[in-house]
PDB file of C-alpha atoms in Angstrom:
ATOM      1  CA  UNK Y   1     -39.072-146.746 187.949  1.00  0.00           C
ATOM      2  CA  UNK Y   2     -35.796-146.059 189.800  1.00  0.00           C
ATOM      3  CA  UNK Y   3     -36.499-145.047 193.367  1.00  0.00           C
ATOM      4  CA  UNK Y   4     -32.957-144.562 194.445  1.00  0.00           C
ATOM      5  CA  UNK Y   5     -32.128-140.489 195.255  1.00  0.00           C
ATOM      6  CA  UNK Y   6     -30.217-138.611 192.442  1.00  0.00           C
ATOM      7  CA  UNK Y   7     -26.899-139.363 194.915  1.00  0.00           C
ATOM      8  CA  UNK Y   8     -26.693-142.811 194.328  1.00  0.00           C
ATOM      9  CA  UNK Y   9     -27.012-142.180 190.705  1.00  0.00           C
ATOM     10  CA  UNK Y  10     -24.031-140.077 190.352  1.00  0.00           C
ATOM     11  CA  UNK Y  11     -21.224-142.283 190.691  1.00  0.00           C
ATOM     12  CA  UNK Y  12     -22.256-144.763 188.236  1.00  0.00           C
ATOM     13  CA  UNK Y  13     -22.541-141.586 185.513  1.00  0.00           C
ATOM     14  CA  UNK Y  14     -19.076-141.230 186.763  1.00  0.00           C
ATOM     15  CA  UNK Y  15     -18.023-144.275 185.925  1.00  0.00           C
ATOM     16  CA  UNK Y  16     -19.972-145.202 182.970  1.00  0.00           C
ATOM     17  CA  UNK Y  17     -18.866-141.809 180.788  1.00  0.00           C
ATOM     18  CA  UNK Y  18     -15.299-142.448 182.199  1.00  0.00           C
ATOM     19  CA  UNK Y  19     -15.294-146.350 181.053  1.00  0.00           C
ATOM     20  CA  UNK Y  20     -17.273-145.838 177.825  1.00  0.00           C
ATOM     21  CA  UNK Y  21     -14.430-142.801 176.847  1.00  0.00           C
ATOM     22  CA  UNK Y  22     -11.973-145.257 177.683  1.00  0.00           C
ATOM     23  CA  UNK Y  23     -13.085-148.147 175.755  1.00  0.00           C
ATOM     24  CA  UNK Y  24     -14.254-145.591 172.955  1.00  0.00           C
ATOM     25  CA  UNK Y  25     -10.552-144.397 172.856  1.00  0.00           C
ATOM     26  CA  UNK Y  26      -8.576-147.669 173.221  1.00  0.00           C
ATOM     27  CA  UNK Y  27     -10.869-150.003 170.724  1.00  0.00           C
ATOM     28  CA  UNK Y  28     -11.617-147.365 168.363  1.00  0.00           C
ATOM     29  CA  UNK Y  29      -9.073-144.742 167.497  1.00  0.00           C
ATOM     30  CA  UNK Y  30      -5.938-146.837 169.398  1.00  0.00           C
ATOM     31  CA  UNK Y  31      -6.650-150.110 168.180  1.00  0.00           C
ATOM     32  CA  UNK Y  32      -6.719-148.644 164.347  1.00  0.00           C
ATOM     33  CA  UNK Y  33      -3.693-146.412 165.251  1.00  0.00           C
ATOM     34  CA  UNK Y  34      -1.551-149.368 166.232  1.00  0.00           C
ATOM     35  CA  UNK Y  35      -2.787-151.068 163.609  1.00  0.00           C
ATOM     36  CA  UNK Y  36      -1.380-148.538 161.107  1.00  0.00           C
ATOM     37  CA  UNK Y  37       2.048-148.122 163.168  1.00  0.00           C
ATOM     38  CA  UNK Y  38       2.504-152.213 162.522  1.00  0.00           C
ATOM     39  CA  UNK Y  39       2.001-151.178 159.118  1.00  0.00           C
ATOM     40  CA  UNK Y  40      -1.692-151.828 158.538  1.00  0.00           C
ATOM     41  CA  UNK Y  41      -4.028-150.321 155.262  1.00  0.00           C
ATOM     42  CA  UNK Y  42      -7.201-151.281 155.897  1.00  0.00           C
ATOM     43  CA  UNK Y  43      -9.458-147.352 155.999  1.00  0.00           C
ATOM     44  CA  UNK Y  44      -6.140-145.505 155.371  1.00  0.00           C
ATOM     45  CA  UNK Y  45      -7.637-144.696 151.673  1.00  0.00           C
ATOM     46  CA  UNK Y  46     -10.804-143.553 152.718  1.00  0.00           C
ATOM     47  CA  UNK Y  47      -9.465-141.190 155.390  1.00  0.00           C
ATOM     48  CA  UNK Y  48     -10.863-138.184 155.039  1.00  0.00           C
ATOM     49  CA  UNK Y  49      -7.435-135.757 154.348  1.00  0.00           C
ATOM     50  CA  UNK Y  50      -6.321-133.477 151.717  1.00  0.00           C
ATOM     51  CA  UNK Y  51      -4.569-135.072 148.503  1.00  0.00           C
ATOM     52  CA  UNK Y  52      -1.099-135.020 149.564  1.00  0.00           C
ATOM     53  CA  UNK Y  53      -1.804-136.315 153.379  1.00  0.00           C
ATOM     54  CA  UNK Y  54      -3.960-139.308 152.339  1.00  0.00           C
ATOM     55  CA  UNK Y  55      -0.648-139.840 149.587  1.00  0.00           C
ATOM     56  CA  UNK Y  56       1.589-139.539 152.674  1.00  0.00           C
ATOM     57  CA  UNK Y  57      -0.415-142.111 154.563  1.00  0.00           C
ATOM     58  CA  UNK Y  58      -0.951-144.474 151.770  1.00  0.00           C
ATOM     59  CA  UNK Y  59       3.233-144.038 151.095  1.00  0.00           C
ATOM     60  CA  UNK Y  60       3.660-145.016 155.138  1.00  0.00           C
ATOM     61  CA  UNK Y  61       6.676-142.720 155.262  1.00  0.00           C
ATOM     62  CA  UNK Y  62       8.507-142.768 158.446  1.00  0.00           C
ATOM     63  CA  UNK Y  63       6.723-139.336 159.124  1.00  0.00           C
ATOM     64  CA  UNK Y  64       3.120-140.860 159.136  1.00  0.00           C
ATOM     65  CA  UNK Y  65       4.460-144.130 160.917  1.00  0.00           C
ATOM     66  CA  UNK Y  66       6.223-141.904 163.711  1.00  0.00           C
ATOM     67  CA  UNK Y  67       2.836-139.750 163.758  1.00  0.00           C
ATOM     68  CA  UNK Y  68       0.817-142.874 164.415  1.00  0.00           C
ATOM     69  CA  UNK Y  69       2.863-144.099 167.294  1.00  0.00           C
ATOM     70  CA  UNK Y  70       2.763-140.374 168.688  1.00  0.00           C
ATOM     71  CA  UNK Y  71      -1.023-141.115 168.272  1.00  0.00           C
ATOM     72  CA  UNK Y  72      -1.015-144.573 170.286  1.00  0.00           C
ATOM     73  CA  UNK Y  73       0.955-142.920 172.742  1.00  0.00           C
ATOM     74  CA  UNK Y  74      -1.561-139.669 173.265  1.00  0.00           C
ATOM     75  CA  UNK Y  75      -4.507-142.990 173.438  1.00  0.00           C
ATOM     76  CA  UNK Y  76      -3.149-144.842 176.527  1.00  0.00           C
ATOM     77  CA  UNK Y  77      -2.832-141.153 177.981  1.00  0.00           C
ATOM     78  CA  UNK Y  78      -6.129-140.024 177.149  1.00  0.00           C
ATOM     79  CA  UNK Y  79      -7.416-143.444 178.003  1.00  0.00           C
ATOM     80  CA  UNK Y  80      -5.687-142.849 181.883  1.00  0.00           C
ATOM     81  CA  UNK Y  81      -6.642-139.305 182.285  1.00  0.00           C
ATOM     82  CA  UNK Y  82     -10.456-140.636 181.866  1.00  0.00           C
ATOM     83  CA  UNK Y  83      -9.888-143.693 184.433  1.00  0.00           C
ATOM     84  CA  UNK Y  84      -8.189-141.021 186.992  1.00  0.00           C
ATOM     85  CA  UNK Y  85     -11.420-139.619 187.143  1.00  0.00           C
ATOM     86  CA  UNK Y  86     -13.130-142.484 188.890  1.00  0.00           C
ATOM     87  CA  UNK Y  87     -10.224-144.507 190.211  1.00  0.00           C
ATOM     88  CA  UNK Y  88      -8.076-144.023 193.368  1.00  0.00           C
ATOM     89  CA  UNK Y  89      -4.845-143.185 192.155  1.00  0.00           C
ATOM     90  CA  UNK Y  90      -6.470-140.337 189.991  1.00  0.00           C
ATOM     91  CA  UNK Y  91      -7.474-138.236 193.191  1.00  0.00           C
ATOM     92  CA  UNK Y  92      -4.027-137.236 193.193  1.00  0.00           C
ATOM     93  CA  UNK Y  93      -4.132-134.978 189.914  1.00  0.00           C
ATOM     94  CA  UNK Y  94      -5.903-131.422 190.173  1.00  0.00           C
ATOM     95  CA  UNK Y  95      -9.919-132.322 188.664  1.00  0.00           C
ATOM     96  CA  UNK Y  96      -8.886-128.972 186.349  1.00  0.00           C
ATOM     97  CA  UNK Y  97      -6.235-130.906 184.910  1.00  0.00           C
ATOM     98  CA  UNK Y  98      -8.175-133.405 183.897  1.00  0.00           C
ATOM     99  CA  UNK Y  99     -11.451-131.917 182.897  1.00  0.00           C
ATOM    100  CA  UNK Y 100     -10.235-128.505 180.999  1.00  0.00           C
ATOM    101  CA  UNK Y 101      -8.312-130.937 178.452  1.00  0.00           C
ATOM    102  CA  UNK Y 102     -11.594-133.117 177.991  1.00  0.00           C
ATOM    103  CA  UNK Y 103     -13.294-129.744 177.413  1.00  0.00           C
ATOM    104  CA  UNK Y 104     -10.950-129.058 174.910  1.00  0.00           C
ATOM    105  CA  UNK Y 105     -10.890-132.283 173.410  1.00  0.00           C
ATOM    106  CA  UNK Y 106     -14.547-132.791 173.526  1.00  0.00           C
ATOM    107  CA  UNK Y 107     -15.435-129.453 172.103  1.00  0.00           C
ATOM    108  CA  UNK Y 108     -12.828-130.108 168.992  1.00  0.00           C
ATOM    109  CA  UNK Y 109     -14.175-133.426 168.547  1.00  0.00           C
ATOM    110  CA  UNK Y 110     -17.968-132.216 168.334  1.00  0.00           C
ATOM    111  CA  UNK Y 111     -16.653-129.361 166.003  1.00  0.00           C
ATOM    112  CA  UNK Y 112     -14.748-131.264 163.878  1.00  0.00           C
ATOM    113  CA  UNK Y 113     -17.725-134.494 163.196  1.00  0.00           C
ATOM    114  CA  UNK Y 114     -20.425-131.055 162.575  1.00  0.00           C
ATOM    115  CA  UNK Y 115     -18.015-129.396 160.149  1.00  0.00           C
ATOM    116  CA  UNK Y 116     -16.532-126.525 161.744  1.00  0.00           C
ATOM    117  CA  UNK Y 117     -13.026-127.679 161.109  1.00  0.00           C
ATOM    118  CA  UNK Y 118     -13.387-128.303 157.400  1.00  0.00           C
ATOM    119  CA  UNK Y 119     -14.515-132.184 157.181  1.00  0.00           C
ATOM    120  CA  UNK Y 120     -17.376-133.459 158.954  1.00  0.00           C
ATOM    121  CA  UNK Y 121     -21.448-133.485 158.373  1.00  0.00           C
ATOM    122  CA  UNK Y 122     -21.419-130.020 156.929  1.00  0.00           C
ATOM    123  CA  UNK Y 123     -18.773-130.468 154.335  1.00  0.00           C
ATOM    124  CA  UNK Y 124     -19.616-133.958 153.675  1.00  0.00           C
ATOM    125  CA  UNK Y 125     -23.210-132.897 152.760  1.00  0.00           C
ATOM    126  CA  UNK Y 126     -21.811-129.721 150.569  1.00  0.00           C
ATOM    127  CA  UNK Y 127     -19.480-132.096 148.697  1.00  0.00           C
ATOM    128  CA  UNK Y 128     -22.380-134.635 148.323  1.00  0.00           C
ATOM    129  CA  UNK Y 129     -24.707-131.705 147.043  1.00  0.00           C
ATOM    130  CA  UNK Y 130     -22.350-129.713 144.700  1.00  0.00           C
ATOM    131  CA  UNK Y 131     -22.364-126.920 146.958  1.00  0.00           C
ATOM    132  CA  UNK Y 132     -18.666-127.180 147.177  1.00  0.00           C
ATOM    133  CA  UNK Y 133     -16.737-126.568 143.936  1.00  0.00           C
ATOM    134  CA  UNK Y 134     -14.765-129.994 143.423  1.00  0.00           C
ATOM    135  CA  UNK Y 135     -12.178-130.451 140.622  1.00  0.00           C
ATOM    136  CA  UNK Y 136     -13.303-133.057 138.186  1.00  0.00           C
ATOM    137  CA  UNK Y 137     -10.614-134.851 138.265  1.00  0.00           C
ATOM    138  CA  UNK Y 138     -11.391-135.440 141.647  1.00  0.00           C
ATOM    139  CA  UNK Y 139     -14.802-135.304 141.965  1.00  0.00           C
ATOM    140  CA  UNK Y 140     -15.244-139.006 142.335  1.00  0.00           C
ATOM    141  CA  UNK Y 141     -12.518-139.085 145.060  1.00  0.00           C
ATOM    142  CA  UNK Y 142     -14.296-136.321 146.793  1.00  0.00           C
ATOM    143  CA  UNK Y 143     -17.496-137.424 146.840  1.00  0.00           C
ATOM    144  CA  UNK Y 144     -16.099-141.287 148.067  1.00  0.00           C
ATOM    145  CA  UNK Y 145     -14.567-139.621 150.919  1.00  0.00           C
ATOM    146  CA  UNK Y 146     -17.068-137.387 151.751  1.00  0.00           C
ATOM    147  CA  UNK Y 147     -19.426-140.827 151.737  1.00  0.00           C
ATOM    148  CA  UNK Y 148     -17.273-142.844 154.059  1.00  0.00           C
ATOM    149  CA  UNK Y 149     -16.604-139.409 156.534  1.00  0.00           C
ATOM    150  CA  UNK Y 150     -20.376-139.044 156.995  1.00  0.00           C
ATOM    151  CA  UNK Y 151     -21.167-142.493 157.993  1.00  0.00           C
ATOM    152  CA  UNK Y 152     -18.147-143.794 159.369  1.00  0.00           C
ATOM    153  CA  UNK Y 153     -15.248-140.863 161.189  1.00  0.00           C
ATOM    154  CA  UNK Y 154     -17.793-137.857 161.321  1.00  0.00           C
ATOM    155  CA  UNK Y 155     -20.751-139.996 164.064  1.00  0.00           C
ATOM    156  CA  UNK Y 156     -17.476-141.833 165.401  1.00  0.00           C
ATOM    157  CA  UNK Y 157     -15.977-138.227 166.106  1.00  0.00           C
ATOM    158  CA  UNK Y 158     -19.122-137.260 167.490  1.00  0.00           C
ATOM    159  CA  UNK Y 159     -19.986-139.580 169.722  1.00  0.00           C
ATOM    160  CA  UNK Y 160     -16.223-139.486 171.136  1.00  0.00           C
ATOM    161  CA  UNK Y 161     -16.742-135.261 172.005  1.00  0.00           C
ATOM    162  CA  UNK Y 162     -19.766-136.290 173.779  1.00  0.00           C
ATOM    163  CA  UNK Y 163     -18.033-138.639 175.565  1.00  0.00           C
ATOM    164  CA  UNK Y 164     -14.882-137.082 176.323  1.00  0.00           C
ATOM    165  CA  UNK Y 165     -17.412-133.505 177.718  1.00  0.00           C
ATOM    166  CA  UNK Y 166     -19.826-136.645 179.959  1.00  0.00           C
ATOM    167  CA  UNK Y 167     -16.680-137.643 181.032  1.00  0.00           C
ATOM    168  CA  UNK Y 168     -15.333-133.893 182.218  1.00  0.00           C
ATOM    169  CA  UNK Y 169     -19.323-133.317 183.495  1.00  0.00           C
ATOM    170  CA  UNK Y 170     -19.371-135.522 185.429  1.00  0.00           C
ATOM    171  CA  UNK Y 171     -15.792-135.593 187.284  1.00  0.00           C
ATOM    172  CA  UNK Y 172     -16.634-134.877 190.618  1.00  0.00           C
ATOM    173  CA  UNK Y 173     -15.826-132.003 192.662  1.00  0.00           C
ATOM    174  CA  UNK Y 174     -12.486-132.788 195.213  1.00  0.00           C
ATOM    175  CA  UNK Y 175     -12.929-131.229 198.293  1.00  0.00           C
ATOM    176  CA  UNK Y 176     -10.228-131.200 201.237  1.00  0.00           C
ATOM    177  CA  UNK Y 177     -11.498-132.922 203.753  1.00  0.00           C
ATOM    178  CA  UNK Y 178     -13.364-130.582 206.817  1.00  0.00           C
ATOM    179  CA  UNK Y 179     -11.050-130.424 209.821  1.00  0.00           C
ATOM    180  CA  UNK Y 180     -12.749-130.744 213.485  1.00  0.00           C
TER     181      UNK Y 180
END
């Protein structure tokens, strides 16, 4: 049983959401979006995007390849605005800066692995079901995506929203220092 007060807890919540969102967002999402900017395949069939996107992406047309290293770029950001929550150089930055973004994020992230945003466990489960209306000429297609977006992107999604709102929860408060 942990006998230390609740105090001592709190900055190594800090720290763990804050390194976990960073890892999360650096191995995960930024390794595979580099990947694809170097002009990597591997999951780019099975991403979970309307006909003519996933064609785009297969195609690697300098549009998707520009959008990917607009991706790797937003990463290493996202990946420093969770650090400047626990490290030095991040007291510098307003804590609403930080955390309303990670809100934002977070919240979008969580909406889009339930379903809210079209894909995620809600549509995956209609399209698995046949309580979506599915072309039968792409039925199969459909139902493959819907497969690899419930195991694979949808829990990944959802685990990063949680992350990125732990992260913004637990961002301490920065108050000016009391003068004498």
């Amino acid at each position: 049983m942990d006998t230390r007060p609740a105090t001592r807890r709190t900055p190594s919540v800090r720290r763990w959401a804050a390194y976990a969102t960073c890892v999360w967002t650096l191995a995960g999402y930024g390794t595979l979006k580099l990947y694809w900017a170097l002009g990597g395949t591997a999951l780019i069939s099975s991403a979970p995007l309307p006909r003519s996107a996933r064609e785009e992406l297969v195609a690697q047309t300098p549009g998707t390849i520009a959008g990917h290293w607009i991706s790797v770029g937003l990463v290493v950001v996202g990946a420093l605005a969770a650090l400047a929550t626990v490290r030095p150089w991040g007291r510098v930055l307003p804590r609403r800066l930080l955390t309303v973004p990670m809100w934002i994020i977070g919240c979008l992230m969580v909406s889009r692995a339930c379903g809210v945003l079209g894909f995620g466990f809600i549509g995956d489960v209609m399209v698995l079901t046949g309580s979506v209306h599915v072309g039968p000429s792409d039925m199969e297609v459909a139902r493959s995506l819907s497969r690899v977006d419930l195991l694979l992107w949808s829990p990944y999604f959802l685990v990063w929203g949680l992350l990125w709102g732990a992260t913004a929860w637990a961002t301490p408060v920065r108050r000016p220092p009391v003068r004498p």
